[in-house]
Short mmCIF file of C-alpha atoms in Angstrom, two decimals:
data_model
loop_
_atom_site.label_atom_id
_atom_site.label_comp_id
_atom_site.label_asym_id
_atom_site.label_seq_id
_atom_site.Cartn_x
_atom_site.Cartn_y
_atom_site.Cartn_z
CA MET A 1 215.31 131.43 195.57
CA ASP A 2 214.37 128.28 193.64
CA VAL A 3 212.76 129.98 190.65
CA HIS A 4 212.01 126.69 188.87
CA SER A 5 209.89 125.25 191.66
CA GLU A 6 208.15 128.60 192.25
CA VAL A 7 207.26 128.82 188.54
CA VAL A 8 206.04 125.21 188.48
CA LYS A 9 203.91 125.98 191.52
CA VAL A 10 202.34 128.94 189.72
CA LEU A 11 201.63 126.80 186.63
CA GLN A 12 200.05 124.05 188.70
CA GLU A 13 197.89 126.43 190.73
CA THR A 14 196.84 128.67 187.87
CA LEU A 15 196.08 125.85 185.42
CA ASN A 16 194.69 123.47 188.04
CA LEU A 17 197.18 120.77 187.06
CA LYS A 18 197.70 117.72 189.22
CA PRO A 19 199.95 118.82 192.08
CA GLY A 20 202.19 115.77 191.80
CA ALA A 21 202.94 116.18 188.08
CA ARG A 22 206.68 116.57 187.54
CA MET A 23 207.97 119.35 185.34
CA THR A 24 211.51 119.63 184.13
CA ALA A 25 213.05 122.47 182.17
CA ALA A 26 212.36 120.52 178.97
CA THR A 27 208.65 120.00 179.65
CA PRO A 28 206.78 121.59 176.73
CA LEU A 29 203.99 124.08 177.62
CA LEU A 30 202.29 125.97 174.79
CA GLY A 31 200.59 123.48 172.46
CA ALA A 32 201.33 120.59 174.84
CA VAL A 33 199.38 121.58 177.96
CA PRO A 34 195.72 121.84 176.85
CA GLU A 35 194.82 124.02 179.86
CA LEU A 36 197.16 126.72 178.60
CA ASP A 37 194.92 128.79 176.30
CA SER A 38 195.29 132.51 175.68
CA MET A 39 193.32 133.56 178.77
CA ALA A 40 195.32 131.10 180.88
CA VAL A 41 198.52 132.66 179.57
CA VAL A 42 197.25 136.02 180.83
CA SER A 43 196.52 134.63 184.29
CA VAL A 44 199.90 132.88 184.47
CA ILE A 45 201.62 136.18 183.63
CA THR A 46 199.52 138.04 186.19
CA THR A 47 200.25 135.50 188.90
CA LEU A 48 203.98 135.51 188.15
CA GLU A 49 204.02 139.32 188.33
CA GLU A 50 202.38 139.36 191.72
CA ARG A 51 204.31 136.48 193.23
CA PHE A 52 207.70 137.71 192.06
CA GLY A 53 207.00 141.45 192.04
CA PHE A 54 207.74 142.55 188.48
CA THR A 55 205.73 144.03 185.59
CA VAL A 56 205.63 142.58 182.09
CA ALA A 57 205.18 144.73 178.98
CA ASP A 58 203.48 143.33 175.87
CA ASP A 59 206.60 143.22 173.77
CA GLU A 60 208.62 141.31 176.35
CA ILE A 61 206.77 138.06 175.77
CA ASP A 62 205.72 135.92 172.86
CA GLY A 63 205.02 132.26 172.18
CA SER A 64 208.66 131.30 172.73
CA THR A 65 208.48 132.50 176.35
CA PHE A 66 205.90 129.82 176.98
CA ALA A 67 207.55 127.11 174.85
CA THR A 68 208.81 125.07 177.79
CA ALA A 69 208.89 125.27 181.57
CA GLY A 70 212.58 126.06 181.17
CA SER A 71 211.98 129.02 178.84
CA LEU A 72 209.45 130.46 181.26
CA VAL A 73 211.83 130.03 184.21
CA GLU A 74 214.53 131.75 182.18
CA PHE A 75 212.20 134.68 181.51
CA VAL A 76 211.26 135.02 185.19
CA SER A 77 214.91 134.82 186.22
CA SER A 78 215.79 137.61 183.79
CA LYS A 79 212.97 139.77 185.19
CA ILE A 80 214.05 139.38 188.80
CA GLY A 81 217.72 139.58 187.94
CA THR A 82 219.02 136.28 189.27
CA MET B 1 176.38 143.80 219.45
CA HIS B 2 175.47 147.46 218.95
CA GLU B 3 173.50 148.62 215.98
CA LEU B 4 175.26 148.95 212.64
CA GLU B 5 175.06 152.56 211.42
CA GLY B 6 174.77 153.45 207.73
CA PHE B 7 175.17 157.08 206.72
CA LEU B 8 176.41 159.44 204.02
CA LEU B 9 179.56 161.35 204.86
CA PRO B 10 179.26 164.74 203.10
CA LEU B 11 182.45 165.40 201.12
CA GLU B 12 183.39 167.28 197.97
CA GLY B 13 181.26 165.95 195.12
CA GLY B 14 178.56 164.44 197.33
CA GLY B 15 178.01 161.89 200.06
CA ARG B 16 180.25 158.88 200.61
CA PHE B 17 178.35 155.87 201.83
CA CYS B 18 179.72 154.64 205.14
CA LEU B 19 178.99 151.74 207.45
CA TYR B 20 180.00 152.14 211.08
CA TYR B 21 180.32 149.14 213.37
CA PRO B 22 180.54 150.27 216.99
CA PRO B 23 182.85 148.24 219.22
CA ALA B 24 181.21 145.53 221.27
CA GLY B 25 181.98 146.08 224.93
CA GLU B 26 185.00 148.12 225.89
CA ALA B 27 186.70 149.74 222.91
CA ILE B 28 190.31 148.69 222.30
CA GLY B 29 190.87 150.40 218.97
CA ALA B 30 189.49 151.69 215.68
CA ALA B 31 189.87 150.41 212.14
CA LEU B 32 189.19 151.85 208.68
CA TYR B 33 188.63 149.50 205.75
CA VAL B 34 190.01 150.67 202.41
CA HIS B 35 188.49 148.74 199.54
CA PRO B 36 190.13 147.68 196.28
CA PHE B 37 189.39 148.77 192.78
CA ALA B 38 186.50 147.90 190.42
CA GLU B 39 185.30 144.29 190.41
CA GLU B 40 187.64 143.26 193.24
CA MET B 41 185.69 145.59 195.52
CA ASN B 42 182.41 143.82 194.76
CA LYS B 43 183.84 140.32 195.10
CA ALA B 44 185.32 141.20 198.48
CA ARG B 45 182.24 142.88 199.94
CA ARG B 46 181.23 139.83 201.93
CA MET B 47 184.68 139.22 203.39
CA ALA B 48 184.92 142.90 204.32
CA ALA B 49 181.61 142.69 206.17
CA LEU B 50 182.61 139.46 207.96
CA GLN B 51 185.93 140.92 209.06
CA ALA B 52 184.32 144.19 210.14
CA ARG B 53 181.93 142.24 212.34
CA ALA B 54 184.75 140.15 213.78
CA LEU B 55 186.76 143.27 214.60
CA SER B 56 183.75 144.98 216.11
CA ALA B 57 183.18 141.91 218.29
CA ALA B 58 186.84 142.10 219.34
CA GLY B 59 186.35 145.70 220.56
CA PHE B 60 187.21 147.75 217.48
CA ALA B 61 185.20 150.64 216.10
CA VAL B 62 185.15 149.87 212.37
CA LEU B 63 184.33 152.18 209.48
CA GLN B 64 183.81 151.08 205.89
CA ILE B 65 183.73 153.90 203.37
CA ASP B 66 182.74 153.58 199.71
CA LEU B 67 185.11 155.82 197.81
CA MET B 68 183.81 158.42 195.34
CA GLY B 69 182.03 156.75 192.43
CA CYS B 70 182.14 153.32 194.10
CA GLY B 71 179.43 151.26 195.77
CA ASP B 72 176.65 153.46 197.12
CA SER B 73 178.61 156.71 197.18
CA ALA B 74 177.91 159.75 195.05
CA GLY B 75 179.67 160.43 191.79
CA GLU B 76 180.48 158.45 188.69
CA PHE B 77 183.31 155.96 188.63
CA GLY B 78 184.52 157.61 185.43
CA ASP B 79 185.04 160.88 187.33
CA ALA B 80 187.03 159.31 190.16
CA SER B 81 190.67 160.24 190.62
CA TRP B 82 193.40 158.59 192.65
CA GLU B 83 194.10 161.78 194.60
CA GLY B 84 190.38 162.13 195.33
CA TRP B 85 190.27 158.59 196.70
CA VAL B 86 193.25 159.30 198.94
CA ARG B 87 191.38 162.35 200.27
CA ASP B 88 188.30 160.16 200.89
CA VAL B 89 190.41 157.77 202.95
CA VAL B 90 191.82 160.69 204.94
CA ALA B 91 188.25 161.90 205.56
CA GLY B 92 187.40 158.44 206.87
CA ILE B 93 190.39 158.52 209.21
CA ARG B 94 189.35 161.93 210.55
CA TRP B 95 185.75 160.84 211.04
CA LEU B 96 186.88 157.83 213.09
CA ARG B 97 189.27 159.96 215.14
CA GLU B 98 186.50 162.39 215.97
CA ARG B 99 183.99 159.70 216.75
CA THR B 100 186.24 157.43 218.82
CA GLY B 101 189.09 159.63 219.96
CA ARG B 102 191.52 157.04 218.56
CA VAL B 103 193.86 156.95 215.61
CA PRO B 104 192.55 154.03 213.56
CA LEU B 105 194.52 151.23 212.02
CA LEU B 106 194.18 151.14 208.25
CA TRP B 107 193.02 147.84 206.81
CA GLY B 108 193.43 147.61 203.06
CA LEU B 109 192.75 144.94 200.47
CA ARG B 110 194.77 144.78 197.22
CA SER B 111 194.95 148.30 195.72
CA GLY B 112 193.28 149.56 198.91
CA CYS B 113 196.67 148.98 200.56
CA LEU B 114 198.24 151.50 198.17
CA LEU B 115 195.56 154.07 199.07
CA ALA B 116 195.98 153.36 202.78
CA CYS B 117 199.73 153.96 202.64
CA ALA B 118 199.22 157.17 200.65
CA ALA B 119 196.56 158.47 203.07
CA ALA B 120 198.77 157.64 206.05
CA GLU B 121 201.30 160.22 204.93
CA ALA B 122 198.91 163.00 205.96
CA GLU B 123 197.86 161.44 209.27
CA PRO B 124 199.63 160.00 212.33
CA ILE B 125 198.85 156.40 211.37
CA THR B 126 201.06 153.68 212.80
CA ASP B 127 199.13 150.44 212.29
CA PHE B 128 198.37 148.71 209.00
CA VAL B 129 196.57 145.52 208.10
CA LEU B 130 197.44 144.64 204.51
CA TRP B 131 195.46 141.92 202.78
CA GLN B 132 197.14 140.56 199.65
CA PRO B 133 198.68 143.97 199.05
CA VAL B 134 199.34 145.25 195.56
CA THR B 135 202.97 146.31 195.84
CA SER B 136 203.16 148.31 192.63
CA GLY B 137 200.44 150.45 191.10
CA ARG B 138 202.15 150.18 187.76
CA GLN B 139 201.89 146.39 187.85
CA HIS B 140 198.23 146.56 188.89
CA LEU B 141 197.31 148.96 186.09
CA GLN B 142 199.21 146.83 183.59
CA GLN B 143 197.16 143.80 184.64
CA PHE B 144 193.88 145.66 184.13
CA LEU B 145 195.01 146.91 180.73
CA ARG B 146 196.08 143.41 179.74
CA LEU B 147 192.58 142.15 180.55
CA VAL B 148 191.17 144.77 178.21
CA VAL B 149 193.50 143.64 175.47
CA ALA B 150 192.77 139.95 176.02
CA GLY B 151 189.03 140.61 176.23
CA ARG B 152 189.06 142.51 172.96
CA ALA B 153 191.01 139.75 171.27
CA LEU B 154 188.45 137.19 172.36
CA GLY B 155 185.35 139.25 171.65
CA ARG B 156 186.20 140.73 168.30
CA ALA B 157 188.78 138.73 166.45
CA ASP B 158 188.71 141.16 163.54
CA ALA B 159 188.97 144.28 165.68
CA GLN B 160 191.91 146.61 165.54
CA GLN B 161 194.39 145.25 168.04
CA ALA B 162 195.44 147.73 170.69
CA GLY B 163 198.16 146.62 173.08
CA THR B 164 198.64 147.82 176.64
CA ALA B 165 201.23 150.32 175.37
CA GLU B 166 198.59 151.96 173.14
CA LEU B 167 196.12 152.06 176.04
CA ARG B 168 198.75 153.70 178.24
CA ALA B 169 199.42 156.23 175.51
CA ALA B 170 195.69 156.99 175.28
CA LEU B 171 195.52 157.56 179.06
CA ALA B 172 198.60 159.77 178.98
CA GLY B 173 196.91 161.77 176.22
CA GLY B 174 193.92 162.44 178.47
CA ALA B 175 191.46 159.80 177.21
CA SER B 176 189.50 157.43 179.44
CA VAL B 177 189.82 153.67 179.00
CA ASP B 178 187.03 151.21 179.58
CA ILE B 179 188.20 148.39 181.83
CA ALA B 180 185.73 145.52 182.22
CA GLY B 181 182.78 147.92 182.16
CA TYR B 182 184.45 150.57 184.31
CA PRO B 183 185.33 153.81 182.54
CA VAL B 184 188.72 154.67 184.02
CA ALA B 185 189.75 158.31 183.83
CA PRO B 186 193.40 159.25 183.28
CA THR B 187 193.45 160.92 186.70
CA LEU B 188 192.66 157.56 188.25
CA ALA B 189 194.86 155.37 186.04
CA LEU B 190 197.92 157.61 186.17
CA GLY B 191 197.61 158.05 189.94
CA LEU B 192 197.43 154.30 190.35
CA ASP B 193 200.34 153.88 187.94
CA ALA B 194 202.54 156.08 190.13
CA ALA B 195 201.46 154.56 193.44
CA ASN B 196 203.83 152.41 195.44
CA LEU B 197 203.41 150.50 198.64
CA SER B 198 205.61 152.44 201.00
CA LEU B 199 205.68 153.35 204.65
CA ALA B 200 206.93 156.61 206.04
CA ALA B 201 210.07 156.40 208.11
CA GLY B 202 209.31 155.58 211.68
CA ARG B 203 207.99 152.55 213.42
CA ALA B 204 204.88 151.22 211.77
CA ARG B 205 203.18 148.09 212.94
CA VAL B 206 202.12 145.96 210.00
CA ALA B 207 200.12 142.79 209.58
CA TRP B 208 200.91 141.42 206.11
CA LEU B 209 198.48 138.69 205.14
CA GLU B 210 198.43 136.63 201.97
CA VAL B 211 195.88 134.04 200.91
CA THR B 212 197.22 131.05 199.01
CA THR B 213 196.14 127.67 197.67
CA SER B 214 199.64 126.21 197.89
CA THR B 215 200.39 123.72 200.62
CA PRO B 216 201.85 124.35 203.05
CA PRO B 217 200.82 128.04 202.82
CA ALA B 218 203.83 130.23 202.15
CA LEU B 219 204.34 133.93 201.50
CA SER B 220 205.07 134.88 197.87
CA PRO B 221 208.71 135.71 197.08
CA ALA B 222 207.64 139.33 196.44
CA GLY B 223 205.92 139.44 199.84
CA GLN B 224 208.91 137.94 201.63
CA GLN B 225 211.17 140.52 200.06
CA ARG B 226 208.99 143.50 201.02
CA VAL B 227 208.52 142.22 204.55
CA ALA B 228 212.29 141.79 204.94
CA GLU B 229 212.88 145.34 203.65
CA TRP B 230 210.37 146.83 206.07
CA ARG B 231 211.79 144.91 209.01
CA ALA B 232 215.25 146.12 208.08
CA ALA B 233 213.85 149.68 208.03
CA GLY B 234 212.69 149.27 211.64
CA HIS B 235 209.01 148.47 211.14
CA SER B 236 207.39 145.69 213.10
CA VAL B 237 205.85 143.27 210.61
CA THR B 238 203.78 140.19 211.31
CA ALA B 239 203.58 138.20 208.07
CA VAL B 240 201.17 135.32 207.63
CA ALA B 241 200.06 133.17 204.69
CA VAL B 242 196.69 131.53 205.20
CA PRO B 243 195.03 128.81 203.13
CA GLY B 244 192.09 129.94 201.03
CA LEU B 245 190.79 131.13 197.67
CA ALA B 246 191.51 134.51 196.12
CA PHE B 247 188.06 135.76 197.20
CA TRP B 248 188.60 139.17 195.56
CA GLN B 249 188.59 137.56 192.12
CA THR B 250 186.79 134.20 192.30
CA GLN B 251 183.76 133.77 190.06
CA GLU B 252 181.49 132.92 193.00
CA ILE B 253 181.58 134.94 196.21
CA ALA B 254 184.07 133.11 198.44
CA GLU B 255 184.90 133.32 202.12
CA CYS B 256 188.24 132.79 203.79
CA PRO B 257 187.67 132.12 207.50
CA ALA B 258 191.39 131.57 208.15
CA LEU B 259 192.11 135.15 207.07
CA ILE B 260 189.46 136.58 209.37
CA GLU B 261 190.76 134.61 212.32
CA ALA B 262 194.40 135.46 211.65
CA THR B 263 193.59 139.17 211.25
CA ALA B 264 191.45 139.37 214.37
CA SER B 265 194.07 137.54 216.40
CA ILE B 266 196.89 139.90 215.35
CA VAL B 267 194.98 143.14 215.93
CA ARG B 268 193.55 141.95 219.24
CA GLY B 269 197.17 141.73 220.36
CA TRP B 270 197.75 145.31 219.17
CA GLY B 271 194.66 146.51 221.00
CA ALA B 272 195.83 144.87 224.20
CA GLN B 273 199.16 146.70 223.90
CA HIS B 274 197.38 150.00 223.30
CA SER B 275 195.36 149.73 226.47
CA MET B 276 198.38 148.98 228.65
CA PRO B 277 199.28 151.92 230.86
#
């Protein structure tokens, strides 16, 4: 499974970003993407849980999880064990 | 079309509000709708009615039942339990069997899919229509609890912060938790927490339908995985992703015509097989 492109898809759909916008692992998220406020973080987590089929506990995530697209992909990969 | 029938099904704790859509023309099957939880139920009411009409027009006898404490049924939401809801679904199945002489297909939305699978254990159900199924009750509960936490953080910045772990501890200790205006009893939350989307061994026939805004429409990785597992276990699964909005959670009431068409088309095929000699 291409986790990176699935995660980018979730970000684009959840935050209503332009579909064509490119995101690399280094693309900064929190503090750089204005759409990503605290409620948006909640809906990104919820969407990732449902799309990938895992459950996130409070203490598994903090600001660093959402630092870049790459850090978020890394988190998802660790949850699904790839 | 025949007349829509509204009635109260007398069960433990009072009447459950039901809507019965008789089949138009010759009956080819029966279907029971199992609604989701809390606000998702209200958002989806219109889609449920549209699909029920479409199925009735296709020759299905359709029953919608409001579970205890939901919609127009008796009881308080805060007194509802997961086990009680499963029993309500079973009662709906039995009512349809008596009325139509057929074993109904179970058509669930979101957490309704978890209830449908649980109710099927007690009844000879073989056919399932699963709309955007919740695959893990634990995940679903966690998402509700997270909304509570996020809502509190927004509403009262100075309030004592309680995380989802604290809310879970409160439920485990026997306290109710208020989720978006719904008082959720431990018997409901803990039952949901333990629920999993699973089919009994055998040969179930499943329509797995997901609604997505991505183009081209594709099943979620979690959906693909579950569908593959069920196929490997011998179940017959038709999996479809249709374009549309998440009508069970959109701010405005939304419709998804592609989902109604896809669903009707799959179950019409099932009905045709049923009526073959």
